[in-house]
PDB file of C-alpha atoms in Angstrom:
ATOM      1  CA  MET H   1      64.070 -41.436 -62.533  1.00  0.00           C
ATOM      2  CA  ASP H   2      65.245 -38.250 -60.833  1.00  0.00           C
ATOM      3  CA  TRP H   3      66.275 -39.453 -57.375  1.00  0.00           C
ATOM      4  CA  LYS H   4      66.820 -35.900 -56.153  1.00  0.00           C
ATOM      5  CA  PHE H   5      63.220 -35.094 -57.049  1.00  0.00           C
ATOM      6  CA  PHE H   6      62.117 -38.315 -55.341  1.00  0.00           C
ATOM      7  CA  GLY H   7      63.967 -37.253 -52.196  1.00  0.00           C
ATOM      8  CA  GLU H   8      62.280 -33.859 -52.249  1.00  0.00           C
ATOM      9  CA  VAL H   9      58.839 -35.453 -52.606  1.00  0.00           C
ATOM     10  CA  PHE H  10      59.557 -37.980 -49.876  1.00  0.00           C
ATOM     11  CA  VAL H  11      60.945 -35.490 -47.354  1.00  0.00           C
ATOM     12  CA  THR H  12      58.233 -32.893 -47.976  1.00  0.00           C
ATOM     13  CA  LEU H  13      55.321 -35.316 -47.633  1.00  0.00           C
ATOM     14  CA  LEU H  14      56.974 -37.056 -44.683  1.00  0.00           C
ATOM     15  CA  VAL H  15      57.272 -33.750 -42.837  1.00  0.00           C
ATOM     16  CA  ILE H  16      53.679 -32.828 -43.675  1.00  0.00           C
ATOM     17  CA  THR H  17      52.182 -36.154 -42.597  1.00  0.00           C
ATOM     18  CA  ASP H  18      54.372 -36.058 -39.462  1.00  0.00           C
ATOM     19  CA  PRO H  19      54.327 -39.749 -38.434  1.00  0.00           C
ATOM     20  CA  PRO H  20      55.827 -39.120 -34.928  1.00  0.00           C
ATOM     21  CA  GLY H  21      53.160 -36.520 -34.240  1.00  0.00           C
ATOM     22  CA  MET H  22      50.468 -38.961 -35.370  1.00  0.00           C
ATOM     23  CA  VAL H  23      51.458 -41.564 -32.777  1.00  0.00           C
ATOM     24  CA  PRO H  24      49.843 -39.959 -29.691  1.00  0.00           C
ATOM     25  CA  ILE H  25      46.596 -39.248 -31.556  1.00  0.00           C
ATOM     26  CA  PHE H  26      46.541 -42.734 -33.069  1.00  0.00           C
ATOM     27  CA  LEU H  27      47.074 -44.398 -29.705  1.00  0.00           C
ATOM     28  CA  ALA H  28      44.491 -42.137 -28.063  1.00  0.00           C
ATOM     29  CA  LEU H  29      41.895 -43.160 -30.641  1.00  0.00           C
ATOM     30  CA  THR H  30      42.759 -46.867 -30.858  1.00  0.00           C
ATOM     31  CA  GLY H  31      44.285 -47.619 -27.465  1.00  0.00           C
ATOM     32  CA  ALA H  32      41.163 -49.403 -26.244  1.00  0.00           C
ATOM     33  CA  LEU H  33      41.029 -51.686 -29.292  1.00  0.00           C
ATOM     34  CA  PRO H  34      42.626 -55.149 -29.456  1.00  0.00           C
ATOM     35  CA  ALA H  35      46.020 -55.323 -31.164  1.00  0.00           C
ATOM     36  CA  ARG H  36      44.525 -56.833 -34.329  1.00  0.00           C
ATOM     37  CA  GLU H  37      41.916 -54.081 -34.613  1.00  0.00           C
ATOM     38  CA  ARG H  38      44.547 -51.411 -33.968  1.00  0.00           C
ATOM     39  CA  HIS H  39      46.708 -52.830 -36.752  1.00  0.00           C
ATOM     40  CA  ARG H  40      43.722 -52.902 -39.081  1.00  0.00           C
ATOM     41  CA  ALA H  41      42.953 -49.285 -38.249  1.00  0.00           C
ATOM     42  CA  ALA H  42      46.514 -48.308 -39.185  1.00  0.00           C
ATOM     43  CA  TRP H  43      46.212 -50.052 -42.532  1.00  0.00           C
ATOM     44  CA  GLN H  44      42.806 -48.543 -43.318  1.00  0.00           C
ATOM     45  CA  ALA H  45      43.941 -45.016 -42.423  1.00  0.00           C
ATOM     46  CA  VAL H  46      47.010 -45.240 -44.655  1.00  0.00           C
ATOM     47  CA  ALA H  47      45.035 -46.805 -47.523  1.00  0.00           C
ATOM     48  CA  LEU H  48      42.472 -44.001 -47.438  1.00  0.00           C
ATOM     49  CA  ALA H  49      45.163 -41.324 -47.271  1.00  0.00           C
ATOM     50  CA  LEU H  50      46.959 -42.885 -50.243  1.00  0.00           C
ATOM     51  CA  GLY H  51      43.737 -42.962 -52.252  1.00  0.00           C
ATOM     52  CA  VAL H  52      42.876 -39.325 -51.513  1.00  0.00           C
ATOM     53  CA  ILE H  53      46.358 -38.072 -52.370  1.00  0.00           C
ATOM     54  CA  ALA H  54      46.467 -40.171 -55.552  1.00  0.00           C
ATOM     55  CA  VAL H  55      43.135 -38.780 -56.755  1.00  0.00           C
ATOM     56  CA  PHE H  56      44.319 -35.205 -56.325  1.00  0.00           C
ATOM     57  CA  ALA H  57      47.674 -36.029 -57.917  1.00  0.00           C
ATOM     58  CA  ILE H  58      45.946 -37.421 -61.004  1.00  0.00           C
ATOM     59  CA  ALA H  59      43.051 -34.962 -61.326  1.00  0.00           C
ATOM     60  CA  GLY H  60      44.795 -31.912 -59.898  1.00  0.00           C
ATOM     61  CA  GLN H  61      46.041 -30.647 -63.267  1.00  0.00           C
ATOM     62  CA  THR H  62      42.581 -30.991 -64.787  1.00  0.00           C
ATOM     63  CA  ILE H  63      41.030 -29.068 -61.918  1.00  0.00           C
ATOM     64  CA  LEU H  64      43.582 -26.280 -62.268  1.00  0.00           C
ATOM     65  CA  ASP H  65      43.010 -26.010 -66.017  1.00  0.00           C
ATOM     66  CA  TYR H  66      39.245 -25.948 -65.577  1.00  0.00           C
ATOM     67  CA  LEU H  67      39.378 -23.214 -62.924  1.00  0.00           C
ATOM     68  CA  HIS H  68      42.118 -21.277 -64.792  1.00  0.00           C
ATOM     69  CA  ILE H  69      44.390 -21.230 -61.741  1.00  0.00           C
ATOM     70  CA  GLN H  70      48.055 -20.473 -62.325  1.00  0.00           C
ATOM     71  CA  LEU H  71      50.869 -22.213 -60.489  1.00  0.00           C
ATOM     72  CA  PRO H  72      52.032 -19.095 -58.559  1.00  0.00           C
ATOM     73  CA  ALA H  73      48.553 -18.698 -57.076  1.00  0.00           C
ATOM     74  CA  LEU H  74      48.526 -22.347 -56.077  1.00  0.00           C
ATOM     75  CA  GLN H  75      51.984 -22.005 -54.575  1.00  0.00           C
ATOM     76  CA  GLY H  76      50.906 -19.010 -52.501  1.00  0.00           C
ATOM     77  CA  ALA H  77      47.768 -20.751 -51.286  1.00  0.00           C
ATOM     78  CA  GLY H  78      49.733 -23.892 -50.536  1.00  0.00           C
ATOM     79  CA  GLY H  79      52.280 -21.895 -48.575  1.00  0.00           C
ATOM     80  CA  LEU H  80      49.572 -20.310 -46.446  1.00  0.00           C
ATOM     81  CA  LEU H  81      47.991 -23.697 -45.768  1.00  0.00           C
ATOM     82  CA  LEU H  82      51.345 -25.195 -44.813  1.00  0.00           C
ATOM     83  CA  VAL H  83      51.995 -22.278 -42.457  1.00  0.00           C
ATOM     84  CA  LEU H  84      48.781 -23.122 -40.596  1.00  0.00           C
ATOM     85  CA  VAL H  85      49.799 -26.775 -40.313  1.00  0.00           C
ATOM     86  CA  ALA H  86      53.303 -25.789 -39.186  1.00  0.00           C
ATOM     87  CA  LEU H  87      51.912 -23.492 -36.495  1.00  0.00           C
ATOM     88  CA  GLU H  88      49.767 -26.335 -35.164  1.00  0.00           C
ATOM     89  CA  LEU H  89      52.843 -28.569 -34.959  1.00  0.00           C
ATOM     90  CA  LEU H  90      55.003 -25.895 -33.352  1.00  0.00           C
ATOM     91  CA  THR H  91      52.421 -24.829 -30.790  1.00  0.00           C
ATOM     92  CA  GLY H  92      51.183 -28.313 -30.016  1.00  0.00           C
ATOM     93  CA  LYS H  93      47.628 -27.423 -30.996  1.00  0.00           C
ATOM     94  CA  ALA H  94      45.556 -30.482 -31.844  1.00  0.00           C
ATOM     95  CA  ASP H  95      41.933 -31.450 -31.924  1.00  0.00           C
ATOM     96  CA  ASP H  96      40.693 -33.260 -28.865  1.00  0.00           C
ATOM     97  CA  PRO H  97      40.240 -36.924 -29.870  1.00  0.00           C
ATOM     98  CA  ASP H  98      37.256 -37.141 -27.516  1.00  0.00           C
ATOM     99  CA  GLN H  99      35.454 -34.562 -29.665  1.00  0.00           C
ATOM    100  CA  GLN H 100      35.544 -36.804 -32.725  1.00  0.00           C
ATOM    101  CA  ALA H 101      32.357 -38.724 -33.427  1.00  0.00           C
ATOM    102  CA  THR H 102      32.570 -41.157 -36.326  1.00  0.00           C
ATOM    103  CA  SER H 103      31.730 -44.758 -37.118  1.00  0.00           C
ATOM    104  CA  ASN H 104      35.264 -45.539 -38.210  1.00  0.00           C
ATOM    105  CA  ILE H 105      38.088 -43.594 -36.599  1.00  0.00           C
ATOM    106  CA  ALA H 106      40.548 -45.182 -39.012  1.00  0.00           C
ATOM    107  CA  LEU H 107      38.956 -43.239 -41.857  1.00  0.00           C
ATOM    108  CA  VAL H 108      38.020 -40.041 -40.011  1.00  0.00           C
ATOM    109  CA  PRO H 109      40.002 -38.356 -38.551  1.00  0.00           C
ATOM    110  CA  LEU H 110      43.064 -40.582 -39.047  1.00  0.00           C
ATOM    111  CA  GLY H 111      42.962 -41.163 -42.807  1.00  0.00           C
ATOM    112  CA  THR H 112      41.633 -37.693 -43.490  1.00  0.00           C
ATOM    113  CA  PRO H 113      42.208 -34.946 -42.539  1.00  0.00           C
ATOM    114  CA  LEU H 114      45.176 -35.914 -40.328  1.00  0.00           C
ATOM    115  CA  LEU H 115      47.132 -37.854 -42.967  1.00  0.00           C
ATOM    116  CA  ALA H 116      45.625 -36.712 -46.273  1.00  0.00           C
ATOM    117  CA  GLY H 117      45.084 -33.117 -45.240  1.00  0.00           C
ATOM    118  CA  PRO H 118      45.223 -29.903 -47.266  1.00  0.00           C
ATOM    119  CA  GLY H 119      48.986 -29.660 -46.845  1.00  0.00           C
ATOM    120  CA  ALA H 120      49.710 -33.063 -48.367  1.00  0.00           C
ATOM    121  CA  ILE H 121      47.174 -32.550 -51.143  1.00  0.00           C
ATOM    122  CA  VAL H 122      48.488 -29.137 -52.163  1.00  0.00           C
ATOM    123  CA  ALA H 123      52.121 -30.258 -51.973  1.00  0.00           C
ATOM    124  CA  THR H 124      51.372 -33.263 -54.193  1.00  0.00           C
ATOM    125  CA  MET H 125      49.584 -31.114 -56.759  1.00  0.00           C
ATOM    126  CA  LEU H 126      52.545 -28.729 -56.822  1.00  0.00           C
ATOM    127  CA  PHE H 127      54.957 -31.592 -57.456  1.00  0.00           C
ATOM    128  CA  VAL H 128      52.775 -32.810 -60.322  1.00  0.00           C
ATOM    129  CA  GLN H 129      52.835 -29.276 -61.753  1.00  0.00           C
ATOM    130  CA  ARG H 130      56.635 -29.341 -61.729  1.00  0.00           C
ATOM    131  CA  ALA H 131      56.907 -32.766 -63.387  1.00  0.00           C
ATOM    132  CA  ASP H 132      57.725 -32.613 -67.097  1.00  0.00           C
ATOM    133  CA  GLN H 133      58.868 -36.142 -67.944  1.00  0.00           C
ATOM    134  CA  PRO H 134      57.855 -39.744 -67.098  1.00  0.00           C
ATOM    135  CA  GLY H 135      60.740 -40.083 -64.646  1.00  0.00           C
ATOM    136  CA  ASP H 136      59.374 -37.190 -62.584  1.00  0.00           C
ATOM    137  CA  TYR H 137      55.939 -38.786 -62.367  1.00  0.00           C
ATOM    138  CA  ALA H 138      57.567 -42.057 -61.325  1.00  0.00           C
ATOM    139  CA  ALA H 139      59.501 -40.180 -58.622  1.00  0.00           C
ATOM    140  CA  ILE H 140      56.273 -38.628 -57.336  1.00  0.00           C
ATOM    141  CA  ALA H 141      54.442 -41.968 -57.270  1.00  0.00           C
ATOM    142  CA  LEU H 142      57.326 -43.738 -55.574  1.00  0.00           C
ATOM    143  CA  GLY H 143      57.727 -40.879 -53.099  1.00  0.00           C
ATOM    144  CA  ILE H 144      54.058 -41.011 -52.128  1.00  0.00           C
ATOM    145  CA  LEU H 145      54.179 -44.801 -51.722  1.00  0.00           C
ATOM    146  CA  ALA H 146      57.370 -44.595 -49.641  1.00  0.00           C
ATOM    147  CA  VAL H 147      55.822 -42.015 -47.329  1.00  0.00           C
ATOM    148  CA  MET H 148      52.664 -44.066 -46.888  1.00  0.00           C
ATOM    149  CA  VAL H 149      54.740 -47.162 -46.095  1.00  0.00           C
ATOM    150  CA  ALA H 150      56.725 -45.158 -43.545  1.00  0.00           C
ATOM    151  CA  VAL H 151      53.526 -43.853 -41.961  1.00  0.00           C
ATOM    152  CA  TRP H 152      52.065 -47.367 -41.829  1.00  0.00           C
ATOM    153  CA  LEU H 153      55.199 -48.733 -40.169  1.00  0.00           C
ATOM    154  CA  VAL H 154      55.115 -45.976 -37.554  1.00  0.00           C
ATOM    155  CA  LEU H 155      51.432 -46.548 -36.785  1.00  0.00           C
ATOM    156  CA  ARG H 156      51.793 -50.327 -36.919  1.00  0.00           C
ATOM    157  CA  TYR H 157      54.590 -50.314 -34.337  1.00  0.00           C
ATOM    158  CA  SER H 158      53.469 -47.187 -32.485  1.00  0.00           C
ATOM    159  CA  GLY H 159      53.338 -48.965 -29.150  1.00  0.00           C
ATOM    160  CA  PHE H 160      57.025 -49.846 -29.376  1.00  0.00           C
ATOM    161  CA  ILE H 161      57.916 -46.350 -30.628  1.00  0.00           C
ATOM    162  CA  VAL H 162      56.270 -44.693 -27.624  1.00  0.00           C
ATOM    163  CA  LYS H 163      58.245 -46.919 -25.260  1.00  0.00           C
ATOM    164  CA  VAL H 164      61.511 -45.979 -26.972  1.00  0.00           C
ATOM    165  CA  LEU H 165      61.042 -42.255 -27.560  1.00  0.00           C
ATOM    166  CA  ARG H 166      58.717 -41.499 -24.655  1.00  0.00           C
ATOM    167  CA  PRO H 167      56.324 -38.522 -24.918  1.00  0.00           C
ATOM    168  CA  GLY H 168      59.168 -36.008 -24.633  1.00  0.00           C
ATOM    169  CA  GLY H 169      60.996 -37.431 -27.634  1.00  0.00           C
ATOM    170  CA  ILE H 170      57.864 -37.468 -29.784  1.00  0.00           C
ATOM    171  CA  GLU H 171      57.154 -33.851 -28.820  1.00  0.00           C
ATOM    172  CA  VAL H 172      60.679 -32.799 -29.840  1.00  0.00           C
ATOM    173  CA  LEU H 173      60.367 -34.556 -33.214  1.00  0.00           C
ATOM    174  CA  THR H 174      56.994 -32.910 -33.770  1.00  0.00           C
ATOM    175  CA  ARG H 175      58.458 -29.446 -33.142  1.00  0.00           C
ATOM    176  CA  ILE H 176      61.336 -30.155 -35.551  1.00  0.00           C
ATOM    177  CA  ALA H 177      58.841 -31.282 -38.198  1.00  0.00           C
ATOM    178  CA  GLY H 178      56.882 -28.060 -37.641  1.00  0.00           C
ATOM    179  CA  LEU H 179      60.012 -25.962 -38.142  1.00  0.00           C
ATOM    180  CA  LEU H 180      60.900 -27.764 -41.387  1.00  0.00           C
ATOM    181  CA  LEU H 181      57.342 -27.433 -42.629  1.00  0.00           C
ATOM    182  CA  ALA H 182      57.352 -23.695 -41.850  1.00  0.00           C
ATOM    183  CA  ALA H 183      60.532 -23.329 -43.917  1.00  0.00           C
ATOM    184  CA  ILE H 184      58.924 -25.193 -46.827  1.00  0.00           C
ATOM    185  CA  ALA H 185      55.871 -22.915 -46.576  1.00  0.00           C
ATOM    186  CA  VAL H 186      58.006 -19.765 -46.632  1.00  0.00           C
ATOM    187  CA  GLN H 187      59.874 -21.058 -49.683  1.00  0.00           C
ATOM    188  CA  LEU H 188      56.580 -21.755 -51.476  1.00  0.00           C
ATOM    189  CA  MET H 189      55.333 -18.231 -50.801  1.00  0.00           C
ATOM    190  CA  ALA H 190      58.674 -16.717 -51.846  1.00  0.00           C
ATOM    191  CA  ASP H 191      58.565 -18.668 -55.112  1.00  0.00           C
ATOM    192  CA  SER H 192      54.980 -17.526 -55.642  1.00  0.00           C
ATOM    193  CA  ILE H 193      55.864 -13.858 -55.149  1.00  0.00           C
ATOM    194  CA  GLY H 194      58.908 -14.193 -57.396  1.00  0.00           C
ATOM    195  CA  ALA H 195      56.838 -15.817 -60.141  1.00  0.00           C
ATOM    196  CA  PHE H 196      54.190 -13.087 -59.968  1.00  0.00           C
ATOM    197  CA  VAL H 197      56.879 -10.394 -60.123  1.00  0.00           C
ATOM    198  CA  GLU H 198      58.460 -12.079 -63.121  1.00  0.00           C
ATOM    199  CA  MET H 199      55.101 -12.385 -64.877  1.00  0.00           C
ATOM    200  CA  PHE H 200      54.400  -8.695 -64.198  1.00  0.00           C
ATOM    201  CA  THR H 201      57.781  -7.529 -65.498  1.00  0.00           C
ATOM    202  CA  GLN H 202      57.384  -9.614 -68.646  1.00  0.00           C
ATOM    203  CA  SER H 203      53.935  -8.187 -69.360  1.00  0.00           C
ATOM    204  CA  HIS H 204      55.037  -4.590 -68.546  1.00  0.00           C
ATOM    205  CA  PRO H 205      58.551  -4.201 -69.947  1.00  0.00           C
TER     206      PRO H 205
END
């Protein structure tokens, strides 16, 4: 297995899911629940996010082939989507939890779209596009599982994390995650432009 590729998958998805930034929203939505129910909500949210990402990881290639979408186009679209997510992290923009009306907050909005959002889905599909051997697919699967475990641990022990970091520390980590995500988005768009230029030069020598 390519451990460097695993590290890239893990870091990218970890930045996109932004566990520290999820803590305030998670506590705002589940703070009134008993500890057992709050822990169950964390598990259900992570399980749903894992399922959604896995489905797109497995069927993403088929969808691309059916729609005749090339990787550079997907990279450009993914970069734009990640820019939007990064701007939300950097500016502190978030949906008001009180506006959410759902029968199970663990599934919506926690599981999706907060955890398994467009950024995570597109990034996973791009990694699958890059994989060309069984070891790469194993790195992707292990990376996704590792990120989901990390997210579950953060949500599971979110009460303790808030006491240690305090709101100021969580806000700083969220801004750092936004900056890293913006850099990843710019790189995706640069790769997309470079690929299109290369395709054009090859077709018009």
